[in-house]
JSON list of C-alpha atoms in Angstrom, two decimals:
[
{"chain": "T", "resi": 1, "resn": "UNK", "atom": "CA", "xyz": [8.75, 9.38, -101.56]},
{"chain": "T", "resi": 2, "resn": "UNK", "atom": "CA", "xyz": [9.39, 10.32, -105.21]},
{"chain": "T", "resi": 3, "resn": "UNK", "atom": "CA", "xyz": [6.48, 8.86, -106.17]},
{"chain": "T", "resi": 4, "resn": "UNK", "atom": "CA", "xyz": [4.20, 10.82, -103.64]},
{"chain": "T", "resi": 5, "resn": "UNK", "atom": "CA", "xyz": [6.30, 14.32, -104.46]},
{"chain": "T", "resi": 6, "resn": "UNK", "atom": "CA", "xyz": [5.50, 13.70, -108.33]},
{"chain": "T", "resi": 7, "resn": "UNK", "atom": "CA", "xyz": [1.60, 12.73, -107.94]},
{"chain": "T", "resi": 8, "resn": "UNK", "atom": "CA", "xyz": [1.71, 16.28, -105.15]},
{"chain": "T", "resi": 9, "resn": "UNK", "atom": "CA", "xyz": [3.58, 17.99, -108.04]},
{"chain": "T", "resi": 10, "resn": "UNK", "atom": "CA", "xyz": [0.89, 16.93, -110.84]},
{"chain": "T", "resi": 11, "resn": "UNK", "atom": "CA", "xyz": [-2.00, 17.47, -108.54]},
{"chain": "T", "resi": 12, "resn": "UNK", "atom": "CA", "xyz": [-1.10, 20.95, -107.85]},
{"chain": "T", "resi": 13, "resn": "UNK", "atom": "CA", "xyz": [-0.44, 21.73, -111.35]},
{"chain": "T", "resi": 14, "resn": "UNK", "atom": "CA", "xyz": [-4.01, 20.48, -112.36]},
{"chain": "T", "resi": 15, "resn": "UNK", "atom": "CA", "xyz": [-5.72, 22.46, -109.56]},
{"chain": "T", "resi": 16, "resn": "UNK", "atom": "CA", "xyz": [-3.57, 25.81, -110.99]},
{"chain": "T", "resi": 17, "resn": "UNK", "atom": "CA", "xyz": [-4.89, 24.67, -114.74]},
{"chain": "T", "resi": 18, "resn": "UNK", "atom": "CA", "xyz": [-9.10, 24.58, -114.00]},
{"chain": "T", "resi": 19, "resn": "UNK", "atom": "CA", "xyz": [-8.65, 27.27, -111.19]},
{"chain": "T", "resi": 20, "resn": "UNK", "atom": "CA", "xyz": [-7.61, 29.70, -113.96]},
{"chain": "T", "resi": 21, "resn": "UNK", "atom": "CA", "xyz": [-9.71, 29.05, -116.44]},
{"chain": "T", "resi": 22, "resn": "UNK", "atom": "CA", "xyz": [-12.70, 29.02, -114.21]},
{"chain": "T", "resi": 23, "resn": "UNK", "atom": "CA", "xyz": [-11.38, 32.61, -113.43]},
{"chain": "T", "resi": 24, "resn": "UNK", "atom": "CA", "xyz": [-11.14, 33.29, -117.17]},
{"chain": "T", "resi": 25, "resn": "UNK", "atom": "CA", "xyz": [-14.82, 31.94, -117.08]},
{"chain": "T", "resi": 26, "resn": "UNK", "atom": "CA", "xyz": [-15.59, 34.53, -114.71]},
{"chain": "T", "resi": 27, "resn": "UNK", "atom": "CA", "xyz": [-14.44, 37.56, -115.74]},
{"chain": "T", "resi": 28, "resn": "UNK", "atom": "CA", "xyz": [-16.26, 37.17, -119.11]},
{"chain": "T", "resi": 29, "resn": "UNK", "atom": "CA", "xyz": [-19.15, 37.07, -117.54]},
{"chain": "T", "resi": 30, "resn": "UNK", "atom": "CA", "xyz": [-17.97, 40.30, -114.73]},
{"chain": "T", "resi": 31, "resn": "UNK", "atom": "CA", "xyz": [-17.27, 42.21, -117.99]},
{"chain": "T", "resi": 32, "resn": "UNK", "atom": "CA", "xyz": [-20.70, 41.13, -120.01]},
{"chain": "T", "resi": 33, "resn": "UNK", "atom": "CA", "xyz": [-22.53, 42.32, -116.86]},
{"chain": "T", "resi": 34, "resn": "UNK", "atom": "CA", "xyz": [-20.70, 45.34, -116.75]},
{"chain": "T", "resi": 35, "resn": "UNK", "atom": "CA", "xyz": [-20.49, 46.27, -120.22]},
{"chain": "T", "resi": 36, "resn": "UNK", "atom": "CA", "xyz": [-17.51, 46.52, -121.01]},
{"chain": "T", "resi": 37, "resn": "UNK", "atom": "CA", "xyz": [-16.10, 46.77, -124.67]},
{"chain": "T", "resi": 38, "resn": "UNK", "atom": "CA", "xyz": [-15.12, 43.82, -126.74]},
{"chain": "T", "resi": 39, "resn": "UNK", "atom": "CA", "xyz": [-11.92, 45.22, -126.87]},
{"chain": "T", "resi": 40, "resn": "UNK", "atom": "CA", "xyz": [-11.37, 45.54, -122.79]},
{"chain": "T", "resi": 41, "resn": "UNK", "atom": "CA", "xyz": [-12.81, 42.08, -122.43]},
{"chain": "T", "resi": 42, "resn": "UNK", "atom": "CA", "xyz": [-10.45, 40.77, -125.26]},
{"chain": "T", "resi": 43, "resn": "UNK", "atom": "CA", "xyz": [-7.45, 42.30, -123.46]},
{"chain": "T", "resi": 44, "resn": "UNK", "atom": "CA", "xyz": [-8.47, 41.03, -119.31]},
{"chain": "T", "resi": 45, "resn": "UNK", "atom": "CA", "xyz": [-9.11, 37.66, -120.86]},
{"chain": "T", "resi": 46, "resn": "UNK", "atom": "CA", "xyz": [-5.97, 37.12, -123.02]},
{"chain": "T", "resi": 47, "resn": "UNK", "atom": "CA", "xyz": [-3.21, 39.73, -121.52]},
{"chain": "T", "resi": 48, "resn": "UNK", "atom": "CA", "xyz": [-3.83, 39.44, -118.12]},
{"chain": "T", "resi": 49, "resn": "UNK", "atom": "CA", "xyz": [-5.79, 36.62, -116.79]},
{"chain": "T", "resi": 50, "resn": "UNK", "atom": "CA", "xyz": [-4.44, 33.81, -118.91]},
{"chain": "T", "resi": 51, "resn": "UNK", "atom": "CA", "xyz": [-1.28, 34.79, -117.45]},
{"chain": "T", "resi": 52, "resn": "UNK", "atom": "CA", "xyz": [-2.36, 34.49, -113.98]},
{"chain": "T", "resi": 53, "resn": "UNK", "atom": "CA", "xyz": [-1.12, 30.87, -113.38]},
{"chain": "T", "resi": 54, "resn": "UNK", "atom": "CA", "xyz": [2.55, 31.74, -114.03]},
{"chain": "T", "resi": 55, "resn": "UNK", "atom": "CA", "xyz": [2.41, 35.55, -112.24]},
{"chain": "T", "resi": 56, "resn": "UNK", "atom": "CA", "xyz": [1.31, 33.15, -108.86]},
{"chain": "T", "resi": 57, "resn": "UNK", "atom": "CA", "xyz": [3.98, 30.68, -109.72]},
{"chain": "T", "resi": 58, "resn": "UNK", "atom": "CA", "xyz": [6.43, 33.60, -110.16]},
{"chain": "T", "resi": 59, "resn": "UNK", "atom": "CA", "xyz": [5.14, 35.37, -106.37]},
{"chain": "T", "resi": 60, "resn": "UNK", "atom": "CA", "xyz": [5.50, 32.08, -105.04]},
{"chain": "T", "resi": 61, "resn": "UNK", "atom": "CA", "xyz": [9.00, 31.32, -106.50]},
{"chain": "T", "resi": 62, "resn": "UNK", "atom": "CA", "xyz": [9.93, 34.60, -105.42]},
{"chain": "T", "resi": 63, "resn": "UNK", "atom": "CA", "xyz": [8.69, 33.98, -101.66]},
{"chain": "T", "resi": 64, "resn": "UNK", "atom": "CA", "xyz": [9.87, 30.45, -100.93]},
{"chain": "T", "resi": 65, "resn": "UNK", "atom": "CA", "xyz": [13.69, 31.99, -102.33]},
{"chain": "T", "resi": 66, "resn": "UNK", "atom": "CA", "xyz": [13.46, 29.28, -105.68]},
{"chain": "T", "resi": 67, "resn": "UNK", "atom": "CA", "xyz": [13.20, 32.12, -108.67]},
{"chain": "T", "resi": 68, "resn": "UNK", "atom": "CA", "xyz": [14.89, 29.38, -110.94]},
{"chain": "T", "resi": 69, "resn": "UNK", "atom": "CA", "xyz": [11.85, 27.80, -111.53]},
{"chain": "T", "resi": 70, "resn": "UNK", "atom": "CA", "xyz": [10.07, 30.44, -112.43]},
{"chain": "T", "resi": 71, "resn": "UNK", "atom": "CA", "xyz": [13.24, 31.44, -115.06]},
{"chain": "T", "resi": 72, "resn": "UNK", "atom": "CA", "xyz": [12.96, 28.21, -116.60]},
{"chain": "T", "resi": 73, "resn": "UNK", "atom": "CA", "xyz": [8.93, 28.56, -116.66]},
{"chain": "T", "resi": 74, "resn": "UNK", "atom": "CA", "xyz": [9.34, 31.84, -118.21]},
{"chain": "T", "resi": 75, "resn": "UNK", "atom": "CA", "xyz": [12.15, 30.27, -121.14]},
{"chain": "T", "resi": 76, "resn": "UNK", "atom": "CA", "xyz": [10.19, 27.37, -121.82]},
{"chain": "T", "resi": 77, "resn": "UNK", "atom": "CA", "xyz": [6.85, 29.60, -122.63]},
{"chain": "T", "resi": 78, "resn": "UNK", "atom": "CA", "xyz": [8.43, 31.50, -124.70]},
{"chain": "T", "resi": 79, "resn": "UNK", "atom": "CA", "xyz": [10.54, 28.59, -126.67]},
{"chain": "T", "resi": 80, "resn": "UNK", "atom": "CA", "xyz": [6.81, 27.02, -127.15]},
{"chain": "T", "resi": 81, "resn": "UNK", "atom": "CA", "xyz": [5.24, 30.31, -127.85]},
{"chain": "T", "resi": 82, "resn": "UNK", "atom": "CA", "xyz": [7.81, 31.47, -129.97]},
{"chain": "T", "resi": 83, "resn": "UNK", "atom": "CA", "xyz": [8.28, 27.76, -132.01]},
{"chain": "T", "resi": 84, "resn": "UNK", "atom": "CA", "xyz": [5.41, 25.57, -131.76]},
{"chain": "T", "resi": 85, "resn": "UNK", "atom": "CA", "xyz": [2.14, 27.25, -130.98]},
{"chain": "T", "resi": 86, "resn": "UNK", "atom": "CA", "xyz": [3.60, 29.48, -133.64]},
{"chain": "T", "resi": 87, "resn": "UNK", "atom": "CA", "xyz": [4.97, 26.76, -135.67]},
{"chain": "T", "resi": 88, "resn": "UNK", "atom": "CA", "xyz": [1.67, 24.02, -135.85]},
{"chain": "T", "resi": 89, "resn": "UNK", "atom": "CA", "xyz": [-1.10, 27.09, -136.55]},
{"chain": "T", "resi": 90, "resn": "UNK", "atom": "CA", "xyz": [1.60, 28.38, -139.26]},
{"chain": "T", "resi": 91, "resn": "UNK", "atom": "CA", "xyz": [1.77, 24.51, -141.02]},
{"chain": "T", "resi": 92, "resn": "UNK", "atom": "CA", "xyz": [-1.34, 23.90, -140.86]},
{"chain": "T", "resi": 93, "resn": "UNK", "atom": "CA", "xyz": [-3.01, 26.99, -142.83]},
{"chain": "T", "resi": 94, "resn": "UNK", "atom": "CA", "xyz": [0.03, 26.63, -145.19]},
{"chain": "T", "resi": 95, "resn": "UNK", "atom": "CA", "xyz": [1.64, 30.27, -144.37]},
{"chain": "T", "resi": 96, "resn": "UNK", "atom": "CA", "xyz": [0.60, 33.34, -143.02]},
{"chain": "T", "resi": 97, "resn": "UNK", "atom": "CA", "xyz": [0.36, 36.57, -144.59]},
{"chain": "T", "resi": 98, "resn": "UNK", "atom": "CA", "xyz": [0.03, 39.73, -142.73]},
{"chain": "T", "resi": 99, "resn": "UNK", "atom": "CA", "xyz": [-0.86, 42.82, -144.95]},
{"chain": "T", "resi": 100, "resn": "UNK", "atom": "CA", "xyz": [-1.73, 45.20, -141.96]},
{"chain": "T", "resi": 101, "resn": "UNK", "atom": "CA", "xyz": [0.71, 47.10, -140.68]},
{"chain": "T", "resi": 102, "resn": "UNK", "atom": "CA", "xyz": [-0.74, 47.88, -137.44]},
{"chain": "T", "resi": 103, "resn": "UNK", "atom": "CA", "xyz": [-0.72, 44.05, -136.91]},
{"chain": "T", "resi": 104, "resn": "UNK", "atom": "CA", "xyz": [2.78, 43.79, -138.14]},
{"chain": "T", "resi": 105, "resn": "UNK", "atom": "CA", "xyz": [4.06, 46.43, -135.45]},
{"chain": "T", "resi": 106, "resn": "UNK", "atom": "CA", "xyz": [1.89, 44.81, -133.01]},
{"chain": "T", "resi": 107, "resn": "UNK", "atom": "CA", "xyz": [3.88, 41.57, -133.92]},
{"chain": "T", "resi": 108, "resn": "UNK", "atom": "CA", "xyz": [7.19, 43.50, -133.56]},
{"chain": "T", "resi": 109, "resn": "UNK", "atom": "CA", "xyz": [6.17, 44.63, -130.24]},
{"chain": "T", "resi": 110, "resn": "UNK", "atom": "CA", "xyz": [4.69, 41.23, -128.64]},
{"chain": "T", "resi": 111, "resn": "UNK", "atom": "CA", "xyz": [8.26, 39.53, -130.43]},
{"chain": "T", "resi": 112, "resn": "UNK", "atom": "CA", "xyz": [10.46, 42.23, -128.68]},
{"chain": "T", "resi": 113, "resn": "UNK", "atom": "CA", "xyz": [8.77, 41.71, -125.05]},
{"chain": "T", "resi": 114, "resn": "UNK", "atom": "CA", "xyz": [8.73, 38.06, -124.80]},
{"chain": "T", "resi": 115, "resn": "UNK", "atom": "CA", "xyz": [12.23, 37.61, -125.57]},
{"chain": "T", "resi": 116, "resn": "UNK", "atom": "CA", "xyz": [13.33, 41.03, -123.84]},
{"chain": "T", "resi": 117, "resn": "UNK", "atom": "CA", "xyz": [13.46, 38.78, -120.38]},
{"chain": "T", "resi": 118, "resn": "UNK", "atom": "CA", "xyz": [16.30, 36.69, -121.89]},
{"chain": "T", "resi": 119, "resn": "UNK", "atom": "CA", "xyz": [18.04, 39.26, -123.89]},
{"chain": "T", "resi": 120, "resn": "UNK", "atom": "CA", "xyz": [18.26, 40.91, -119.82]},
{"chain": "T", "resi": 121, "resn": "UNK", "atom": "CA", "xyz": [19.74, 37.68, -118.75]},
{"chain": "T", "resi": 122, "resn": "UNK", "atom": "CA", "xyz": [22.22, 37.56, -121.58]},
{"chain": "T", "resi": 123, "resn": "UNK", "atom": "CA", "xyz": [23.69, 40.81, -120.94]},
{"chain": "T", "resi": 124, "resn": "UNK", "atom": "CA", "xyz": [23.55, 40.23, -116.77]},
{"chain": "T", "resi": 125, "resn": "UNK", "atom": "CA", "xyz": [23.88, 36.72, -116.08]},
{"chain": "T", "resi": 126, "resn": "UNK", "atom": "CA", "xyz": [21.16, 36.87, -114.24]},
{"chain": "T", "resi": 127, "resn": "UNK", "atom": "CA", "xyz": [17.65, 38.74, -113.84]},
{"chain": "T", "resi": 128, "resn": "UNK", "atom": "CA", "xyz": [18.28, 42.27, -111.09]},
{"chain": "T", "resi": 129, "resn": "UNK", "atom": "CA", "xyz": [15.85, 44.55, -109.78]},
{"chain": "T", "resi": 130, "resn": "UNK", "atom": "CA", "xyz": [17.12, 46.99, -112.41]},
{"chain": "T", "resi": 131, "resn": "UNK", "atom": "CA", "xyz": [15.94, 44.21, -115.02]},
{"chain": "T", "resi": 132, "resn": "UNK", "atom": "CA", "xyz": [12.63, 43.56, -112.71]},
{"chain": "T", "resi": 133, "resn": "UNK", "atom": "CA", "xyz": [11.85, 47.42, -112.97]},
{"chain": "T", "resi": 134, "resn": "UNK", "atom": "CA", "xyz": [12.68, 47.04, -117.00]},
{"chain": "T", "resi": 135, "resn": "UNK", "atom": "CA", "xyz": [10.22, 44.45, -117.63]},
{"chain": "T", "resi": 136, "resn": "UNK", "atom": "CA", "xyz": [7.55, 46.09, -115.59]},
{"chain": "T", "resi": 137, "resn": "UNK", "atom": "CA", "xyz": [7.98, 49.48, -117.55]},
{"chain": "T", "resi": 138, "resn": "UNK", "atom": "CA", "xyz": [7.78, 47.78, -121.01]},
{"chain": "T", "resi": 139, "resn": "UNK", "atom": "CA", "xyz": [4.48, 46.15, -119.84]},
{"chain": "T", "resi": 140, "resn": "UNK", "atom": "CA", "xyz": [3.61, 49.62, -119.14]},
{"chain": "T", "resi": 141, "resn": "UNK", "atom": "CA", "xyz": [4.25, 50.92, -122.33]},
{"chain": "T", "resi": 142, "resn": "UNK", "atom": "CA", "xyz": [2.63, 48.22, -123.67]},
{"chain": "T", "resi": 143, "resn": "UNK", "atom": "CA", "xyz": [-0.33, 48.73, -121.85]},
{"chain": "T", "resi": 144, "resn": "UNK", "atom": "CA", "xyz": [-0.69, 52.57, -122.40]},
{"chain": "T", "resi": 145, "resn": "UNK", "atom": "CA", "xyz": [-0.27, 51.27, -125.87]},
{"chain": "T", "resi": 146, "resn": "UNK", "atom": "CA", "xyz": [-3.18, 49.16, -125.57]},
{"chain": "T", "resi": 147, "resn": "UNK", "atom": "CA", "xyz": [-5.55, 51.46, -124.43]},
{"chain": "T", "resi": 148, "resn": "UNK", "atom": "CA", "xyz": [-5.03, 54.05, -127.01]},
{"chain": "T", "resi": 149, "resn": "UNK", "atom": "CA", "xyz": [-5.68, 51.55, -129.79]},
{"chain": "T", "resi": 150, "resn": "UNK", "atom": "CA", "xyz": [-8.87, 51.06, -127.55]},
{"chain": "T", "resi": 151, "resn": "UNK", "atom": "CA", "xyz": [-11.03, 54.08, -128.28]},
{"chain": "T", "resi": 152, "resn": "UNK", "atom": "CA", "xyz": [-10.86, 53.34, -131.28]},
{"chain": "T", "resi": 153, "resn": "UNK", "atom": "CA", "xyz": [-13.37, 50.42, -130.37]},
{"chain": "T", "resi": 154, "resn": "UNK", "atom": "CA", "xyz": [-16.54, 50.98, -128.63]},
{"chain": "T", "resi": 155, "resn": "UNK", "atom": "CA", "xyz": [-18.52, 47.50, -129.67]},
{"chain": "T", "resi": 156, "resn": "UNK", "atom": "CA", "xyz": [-19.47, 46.32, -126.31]},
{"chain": "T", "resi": 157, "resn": "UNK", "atom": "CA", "xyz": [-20.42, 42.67, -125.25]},
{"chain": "T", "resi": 158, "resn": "UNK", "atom": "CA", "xyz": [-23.75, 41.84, -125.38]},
{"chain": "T", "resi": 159, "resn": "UNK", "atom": "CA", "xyz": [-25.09, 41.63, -121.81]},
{"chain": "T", "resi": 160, "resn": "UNK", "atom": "CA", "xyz": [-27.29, 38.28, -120.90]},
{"chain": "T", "resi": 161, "resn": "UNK", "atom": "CA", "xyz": [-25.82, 38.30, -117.22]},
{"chain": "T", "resi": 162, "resn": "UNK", "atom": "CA", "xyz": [-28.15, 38.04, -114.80]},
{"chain": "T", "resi": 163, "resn": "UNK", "atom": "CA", "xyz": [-27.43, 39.22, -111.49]},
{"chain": "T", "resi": 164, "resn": "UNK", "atom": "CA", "xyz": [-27.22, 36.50, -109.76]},
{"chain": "T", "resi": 165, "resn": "UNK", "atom": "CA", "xyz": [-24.85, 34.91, -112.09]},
{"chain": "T", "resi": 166, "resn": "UNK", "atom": "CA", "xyz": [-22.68, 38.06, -111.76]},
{"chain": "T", "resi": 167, "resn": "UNK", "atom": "CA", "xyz": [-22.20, 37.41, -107.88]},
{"chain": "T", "resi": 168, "resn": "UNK", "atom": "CA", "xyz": [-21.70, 33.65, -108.35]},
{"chain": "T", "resi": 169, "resn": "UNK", "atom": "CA", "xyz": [-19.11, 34.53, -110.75]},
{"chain": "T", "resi": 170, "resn": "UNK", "atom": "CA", "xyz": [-17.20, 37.54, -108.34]},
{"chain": "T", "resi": 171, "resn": "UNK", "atom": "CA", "xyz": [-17.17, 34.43, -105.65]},
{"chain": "T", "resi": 172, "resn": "UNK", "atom": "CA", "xyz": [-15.69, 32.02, -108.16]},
{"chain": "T", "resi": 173, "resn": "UNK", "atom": "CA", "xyz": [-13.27, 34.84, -108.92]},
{"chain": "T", "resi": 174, "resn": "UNK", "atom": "CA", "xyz": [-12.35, 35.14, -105.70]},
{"chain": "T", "resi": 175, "resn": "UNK", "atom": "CA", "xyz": [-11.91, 31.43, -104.51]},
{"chain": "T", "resi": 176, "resn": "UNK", "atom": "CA", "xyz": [-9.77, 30.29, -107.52]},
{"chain": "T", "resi": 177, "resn": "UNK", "atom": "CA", "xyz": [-7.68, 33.24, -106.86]},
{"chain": "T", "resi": 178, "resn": "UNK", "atom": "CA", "xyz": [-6.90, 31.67, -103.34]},
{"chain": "T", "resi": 179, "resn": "UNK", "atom": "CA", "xyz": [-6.58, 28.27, -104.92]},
{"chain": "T", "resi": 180, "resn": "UNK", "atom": "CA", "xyz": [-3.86, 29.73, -107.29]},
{"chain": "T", "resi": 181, "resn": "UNK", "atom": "CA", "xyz": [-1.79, 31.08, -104.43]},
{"chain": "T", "resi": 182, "resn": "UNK", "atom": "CA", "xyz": [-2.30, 28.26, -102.71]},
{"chain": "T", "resi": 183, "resn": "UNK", "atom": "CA", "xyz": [-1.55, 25.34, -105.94]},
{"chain": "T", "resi": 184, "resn": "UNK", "atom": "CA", "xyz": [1.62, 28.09, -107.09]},
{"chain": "T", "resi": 185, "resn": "UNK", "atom": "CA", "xyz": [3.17, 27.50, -103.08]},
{"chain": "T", "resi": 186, "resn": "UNK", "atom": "CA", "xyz": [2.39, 23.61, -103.57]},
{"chain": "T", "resi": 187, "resn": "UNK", "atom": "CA", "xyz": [4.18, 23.88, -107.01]},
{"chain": "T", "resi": 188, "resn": "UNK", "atom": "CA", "xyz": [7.25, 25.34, -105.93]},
{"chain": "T", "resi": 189, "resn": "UNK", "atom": "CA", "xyz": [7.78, 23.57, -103.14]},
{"chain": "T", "resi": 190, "resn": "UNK", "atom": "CA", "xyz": [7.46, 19.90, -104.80]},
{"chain": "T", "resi": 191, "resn": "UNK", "atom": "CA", "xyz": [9.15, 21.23, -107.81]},
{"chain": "T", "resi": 192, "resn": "UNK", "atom": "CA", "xyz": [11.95, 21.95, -105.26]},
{"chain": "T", "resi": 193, "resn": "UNK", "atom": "CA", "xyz": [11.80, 18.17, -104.05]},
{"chain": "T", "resi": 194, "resn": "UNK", "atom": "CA", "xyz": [11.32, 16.84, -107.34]},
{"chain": "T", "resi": 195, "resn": "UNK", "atom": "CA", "xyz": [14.52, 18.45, -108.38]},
{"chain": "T", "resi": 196, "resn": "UNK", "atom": "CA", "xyz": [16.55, 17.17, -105.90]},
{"chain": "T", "resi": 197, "resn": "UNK", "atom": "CA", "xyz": [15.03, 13.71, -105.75]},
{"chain": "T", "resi": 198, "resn": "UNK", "atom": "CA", "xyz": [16.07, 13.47, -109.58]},
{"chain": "T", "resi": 199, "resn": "UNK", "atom": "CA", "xyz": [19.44, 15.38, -108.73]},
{"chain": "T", "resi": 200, "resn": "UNK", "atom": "CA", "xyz": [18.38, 18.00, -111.69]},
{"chain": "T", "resi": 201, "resn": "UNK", "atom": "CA", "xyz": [18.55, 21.86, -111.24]},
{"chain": "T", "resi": 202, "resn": "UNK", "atom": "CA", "xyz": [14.91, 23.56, -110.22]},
{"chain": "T", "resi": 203, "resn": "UNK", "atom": "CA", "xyz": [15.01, 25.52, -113.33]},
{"chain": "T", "resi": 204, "resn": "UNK", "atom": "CA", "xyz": [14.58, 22.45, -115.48]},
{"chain": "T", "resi": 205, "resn": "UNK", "atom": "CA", "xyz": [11.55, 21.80, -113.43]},
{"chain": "T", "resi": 206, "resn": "UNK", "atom": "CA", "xyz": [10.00, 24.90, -114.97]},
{"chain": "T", "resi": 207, "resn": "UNK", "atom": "CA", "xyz": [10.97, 24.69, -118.58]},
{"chain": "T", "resi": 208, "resn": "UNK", "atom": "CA", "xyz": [10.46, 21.16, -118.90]},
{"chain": "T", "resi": 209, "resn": "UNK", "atom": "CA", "xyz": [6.78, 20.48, -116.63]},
{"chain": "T", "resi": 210, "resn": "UNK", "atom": "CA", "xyz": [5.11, 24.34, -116.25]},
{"chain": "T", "resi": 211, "resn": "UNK", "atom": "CA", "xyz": [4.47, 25.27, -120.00]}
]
């Protein structure tokens, strides 16, 4: 039984993996054929729909009453984030030196919002509503940020969309988004099992196996 929970567990995670970057896929090609700017591209690809996988995760957590594992999703992603995708780029090009300033407040921000989610914990015990309606208003602010900094780019993708590729893609769009609801809902529930086949708390599940 532990065995079949596990390979459910890993399938779903897999499925959750290619569905989102197929719809990463997609909406490059949406925004070619639409024209967007780079910079509008730049920020659907890497601020929102990279972050797709754990938002579903998060809903699902959320529905099936299990937010733990979506706590200890969110914890590990920043630990890696924060330490070793950080860390290994860092290493590797023997130091980084930032001489911008605009990228060093940009740094300060994206710093202060990834660990403002445990700083709320700290100070609660726990993650409210109040702290729910916190986070959501610094990704606001965050956003209008964005889009100011925005005009100041107009460069748009070039456009070698055809139509037809442009509906293909809005399909694709649309069908991994039901295969991420529906792999998130497989992942919490089996992350549930898993947990209490190896007598662990759930939230391990998602700092240890979601990152």
């Amino acid at each position: 039984m532990i065995l079949m929970n596990l390979l459910i567990f890993i399938a779903a995670i897999a499925v959750l993996v290619v569905s989102g970057s197929i719809i990463v896929r997609s909406l490059s090609k949406i925004a070619s054929f639409l024209h967007l700017s780079e910079y509008v591209v730049g920020f659907i690809l890497l601020a929102f729909a990279t972050s797709l996988p754990e938002l579903f995760v998060g809903i699902s957590s959320a529905i099936n009453k299990n937010p733990s594992i979506i706590v200890g999703t969110v914890i590990g992603s920043n630990i890696a984030n924060l330490t070793i995708i950080i860390g290994i780029p860092v290493l590797l090009a023997r130091g980084i030196t930032i001489q911008s300033k605009k990228t060093q407040r940009d740094s300060l921000w994206m710093i202060g919002l990834a660990i403002l989610p445990l700083v709320l914990m700290t100070i609660g015990k726990g993650i409210s509503r109040i702290d729910g309606i916190v986070l959501i208003a610094a990704f606001a602010a965050y956003i209008y940020k964005l889009i100011k900094q925005g005009k100041e780019f107009k460069k748009e993708v070039e456009n070698r969309i055809s139509r037809k590729t442009m509906v293909v893609s809005v399909f694709l769009f649309i069908g991994c988004l039901v295969l991420l609801y529906l792999s998130s809902d497989y992942i919490v529930r089996y992350a549930s099992l898993l947990a209490i086949d190896f007598a662990i708390p759930a939230i391990f599940i998602g700092l240890f196996w979601l990152q």
